[in-house]
Coordinates of C-alpha atoms in Angstrom, one line a residue:
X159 CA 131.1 118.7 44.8
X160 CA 135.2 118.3 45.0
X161 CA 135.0 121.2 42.2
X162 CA 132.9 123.2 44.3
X163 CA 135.5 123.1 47.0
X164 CA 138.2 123.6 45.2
X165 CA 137.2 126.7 43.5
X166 CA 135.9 128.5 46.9
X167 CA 138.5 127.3 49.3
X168 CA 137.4 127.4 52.8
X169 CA 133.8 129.0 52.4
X170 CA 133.1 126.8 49.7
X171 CA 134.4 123.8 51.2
X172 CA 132.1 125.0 54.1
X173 CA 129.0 125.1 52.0
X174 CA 129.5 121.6 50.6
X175 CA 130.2 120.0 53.6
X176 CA 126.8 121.3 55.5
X177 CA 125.1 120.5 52.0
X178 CA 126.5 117.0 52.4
X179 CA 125.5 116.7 56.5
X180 CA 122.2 118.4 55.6
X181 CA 121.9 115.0 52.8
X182 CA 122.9 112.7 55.4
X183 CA 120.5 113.9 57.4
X184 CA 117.5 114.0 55.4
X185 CA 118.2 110.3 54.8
X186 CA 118.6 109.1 58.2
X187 CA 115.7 111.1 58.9
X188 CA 113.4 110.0 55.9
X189 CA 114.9 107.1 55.2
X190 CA 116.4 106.7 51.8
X191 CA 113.4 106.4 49.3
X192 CA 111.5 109.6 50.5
X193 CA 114.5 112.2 49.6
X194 CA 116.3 110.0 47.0
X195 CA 114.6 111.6 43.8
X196 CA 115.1 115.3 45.1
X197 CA 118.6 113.9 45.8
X198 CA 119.1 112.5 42.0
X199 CA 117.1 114.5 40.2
X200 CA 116.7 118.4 41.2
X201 CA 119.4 118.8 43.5
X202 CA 122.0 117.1 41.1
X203 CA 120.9 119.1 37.7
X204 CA 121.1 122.3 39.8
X205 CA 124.6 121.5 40.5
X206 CA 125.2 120.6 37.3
X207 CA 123.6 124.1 36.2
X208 CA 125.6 126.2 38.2
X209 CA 129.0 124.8 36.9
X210 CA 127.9 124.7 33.5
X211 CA 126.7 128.8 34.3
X212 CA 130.1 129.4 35.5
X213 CA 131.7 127.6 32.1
X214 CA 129.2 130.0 30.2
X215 CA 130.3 133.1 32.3
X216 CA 133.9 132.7 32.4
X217 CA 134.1 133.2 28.6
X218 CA 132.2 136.3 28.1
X219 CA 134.8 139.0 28.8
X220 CA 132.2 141.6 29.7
X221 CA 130.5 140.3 32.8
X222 CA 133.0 141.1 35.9
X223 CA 132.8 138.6 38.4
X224 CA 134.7 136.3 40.9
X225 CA 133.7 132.5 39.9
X226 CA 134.1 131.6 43.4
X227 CA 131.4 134.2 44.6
X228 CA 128.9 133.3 41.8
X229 CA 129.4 129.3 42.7
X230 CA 129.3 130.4 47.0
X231 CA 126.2 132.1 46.0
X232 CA 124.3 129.4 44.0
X233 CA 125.5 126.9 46.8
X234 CA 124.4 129.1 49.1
X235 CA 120.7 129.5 48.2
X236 CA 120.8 125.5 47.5
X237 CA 121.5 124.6 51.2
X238 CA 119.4 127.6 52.6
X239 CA 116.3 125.9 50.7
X240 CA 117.2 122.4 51.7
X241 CA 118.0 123.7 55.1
X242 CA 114.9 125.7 55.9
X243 CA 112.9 122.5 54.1
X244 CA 114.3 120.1 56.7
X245 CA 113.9 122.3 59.7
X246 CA 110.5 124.4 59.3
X247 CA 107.2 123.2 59.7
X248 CA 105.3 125.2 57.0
X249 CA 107.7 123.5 53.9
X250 CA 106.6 120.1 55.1
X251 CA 103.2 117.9 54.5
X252 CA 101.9 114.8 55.3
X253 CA 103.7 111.9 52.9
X254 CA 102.0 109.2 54.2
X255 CA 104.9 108.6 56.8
X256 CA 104.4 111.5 58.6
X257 CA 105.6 115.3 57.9
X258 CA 108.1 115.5 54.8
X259 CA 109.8 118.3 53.4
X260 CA 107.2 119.3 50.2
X261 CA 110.2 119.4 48.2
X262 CA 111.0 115.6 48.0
X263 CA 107.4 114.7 47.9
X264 CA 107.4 117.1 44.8
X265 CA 110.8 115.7 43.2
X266 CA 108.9 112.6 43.6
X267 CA 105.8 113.5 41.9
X268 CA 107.9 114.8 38.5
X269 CA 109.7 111.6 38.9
X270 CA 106.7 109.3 38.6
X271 CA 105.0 111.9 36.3
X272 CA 108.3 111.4 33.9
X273 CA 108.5 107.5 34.7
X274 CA 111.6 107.9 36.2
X275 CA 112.3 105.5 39.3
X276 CA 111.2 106.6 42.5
X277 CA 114.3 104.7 44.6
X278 CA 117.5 103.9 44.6
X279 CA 117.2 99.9 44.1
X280 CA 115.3 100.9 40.9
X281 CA 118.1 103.1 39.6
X282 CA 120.8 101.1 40.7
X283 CA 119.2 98.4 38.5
X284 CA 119.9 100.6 35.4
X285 CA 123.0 100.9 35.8
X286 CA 123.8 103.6 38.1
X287 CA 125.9 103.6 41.4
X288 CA 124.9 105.5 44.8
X289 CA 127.4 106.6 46.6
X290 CA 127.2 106.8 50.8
X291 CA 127.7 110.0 52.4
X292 CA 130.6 110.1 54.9
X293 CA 130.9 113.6 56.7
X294 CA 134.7 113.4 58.0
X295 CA 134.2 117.6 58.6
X296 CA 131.9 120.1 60.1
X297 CA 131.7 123.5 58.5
X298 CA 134.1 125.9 60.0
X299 CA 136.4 123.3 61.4
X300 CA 140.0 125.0 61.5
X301 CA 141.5 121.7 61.5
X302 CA 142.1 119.6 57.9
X303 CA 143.2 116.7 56.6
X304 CA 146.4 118.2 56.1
X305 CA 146.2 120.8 58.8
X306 CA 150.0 119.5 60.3
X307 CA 151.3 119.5 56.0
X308 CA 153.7 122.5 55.8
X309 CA 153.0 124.9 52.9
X310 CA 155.1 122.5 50.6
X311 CA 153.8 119.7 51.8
X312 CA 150.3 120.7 51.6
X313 CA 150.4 121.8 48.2
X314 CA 151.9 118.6 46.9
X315 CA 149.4 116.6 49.0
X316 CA 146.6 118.4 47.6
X317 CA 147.5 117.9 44.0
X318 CA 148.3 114.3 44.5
X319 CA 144.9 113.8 45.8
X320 CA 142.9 115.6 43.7
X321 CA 140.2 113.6 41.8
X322 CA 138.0 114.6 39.0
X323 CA 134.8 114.0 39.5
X324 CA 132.5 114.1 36.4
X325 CA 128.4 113.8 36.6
X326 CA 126.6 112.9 33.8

C-alpha cells in the first residue's frame, strides 16, 4: 500500500487510507475471522494484480497512460466495492452471526473449498505475520506528518523514511 501512495500523491494516499479505515472497520465490526480471508486472499492478490498490471504497462511504449490514474482507478473500484459491501443491505446475508457482507462469506467459501485456513491464528501458524491497522489519517486531511517540513526538509524526510514493502 506505501507504493500505492507514493505513486498517486495526495489522491492516492487518500484512496489507501479510506481502503485501510474501511479494513479497520470491517474488523471491528465483524470481528477478525469473518473478513480475514477476503482480507488475505482477494483483496491482497488484486493489489498485487494491479501493480504487477502497471509493471506490464509501463513497458509497452504504445499504450499512453498516466500510471498514477491507472493505479487511482483500480484502487478506486476496490474501495467502492468494499465500501458499498459494508454499508448496503442488498450485498450482505445471513453468516450465522448476523448480516455479512457476501463478499467475505464468499472469500471464505474459496478458502475452505481450496483448504486454505479460514483465520488468522491458523495462518499465523504457518508462518505468516498479521499486521494491525493503525489509521493516523483521514482522507482529505490537509495536514501531514510533515505538514510544518519546509520543501527541503520534506523531501529529505520523505526519502529517509521511505520503506519498501514487498508482498509475496
Amino acid at each position: 500500500m506505501a507504493i500505492l501512495c507514493q505513486i498517486n500523491g495526495k489522491e492516492g494516499k487518500d484512496l489507501v487510507i479510506r481502503y485501510l479505515t474501511l479494513e479497520q472497520r470491517a474488523k471491528k465490526w465483524y470481528g477478525t475471522v469473518v473478513p480475514w480471508a477476503y482480507f488475505c486472499y482477494v483483496a491482497r492478490e488484486r493489489i498485487i494484480s494491479f501493480v504487477k498490471d502497471l509493471e506490464k504497462k509501463q513497458f509497452q511504449k504504445e499504450n499512453k497512460f498516466l500510471p498514477s490514474e491507472y493505479i487511482c482507478s483500480k484502487l478506486r473500484a476496490e474501495v467502492n466495492e468494499l465500501e458499498t459491501s459494508l454499508y448496503s443491505l442488498s450485498e450482505q446475508e445471513e453468516g450465522g452471526v448476523g448480516r455479512v457482507p457476501k463478499i467475505f462469506l464468499a472469500a471464505r467459501r474459496d478458502a475452505k473449498k481450496n483448504g486454505l485456513p479460514l483465520n488468522p491464528e491458523k495462518h499465523l501458524l504457518i508462518g505468516e505475520s498479521d499486521d494491525d491497522i493503525i489509521v493516523v489519517e483521514e482522507p482529505g486531511d490537509k495536514e501531514s506528518l510533515f505538514s510544518n517540513a519546509t520543501e527541503e526538509n520534506e523531501k529529505k524526510t520523505t526519502e529517509e523514511n521511505k520503506e519498501i514493502i514487498e508482498i509475496d
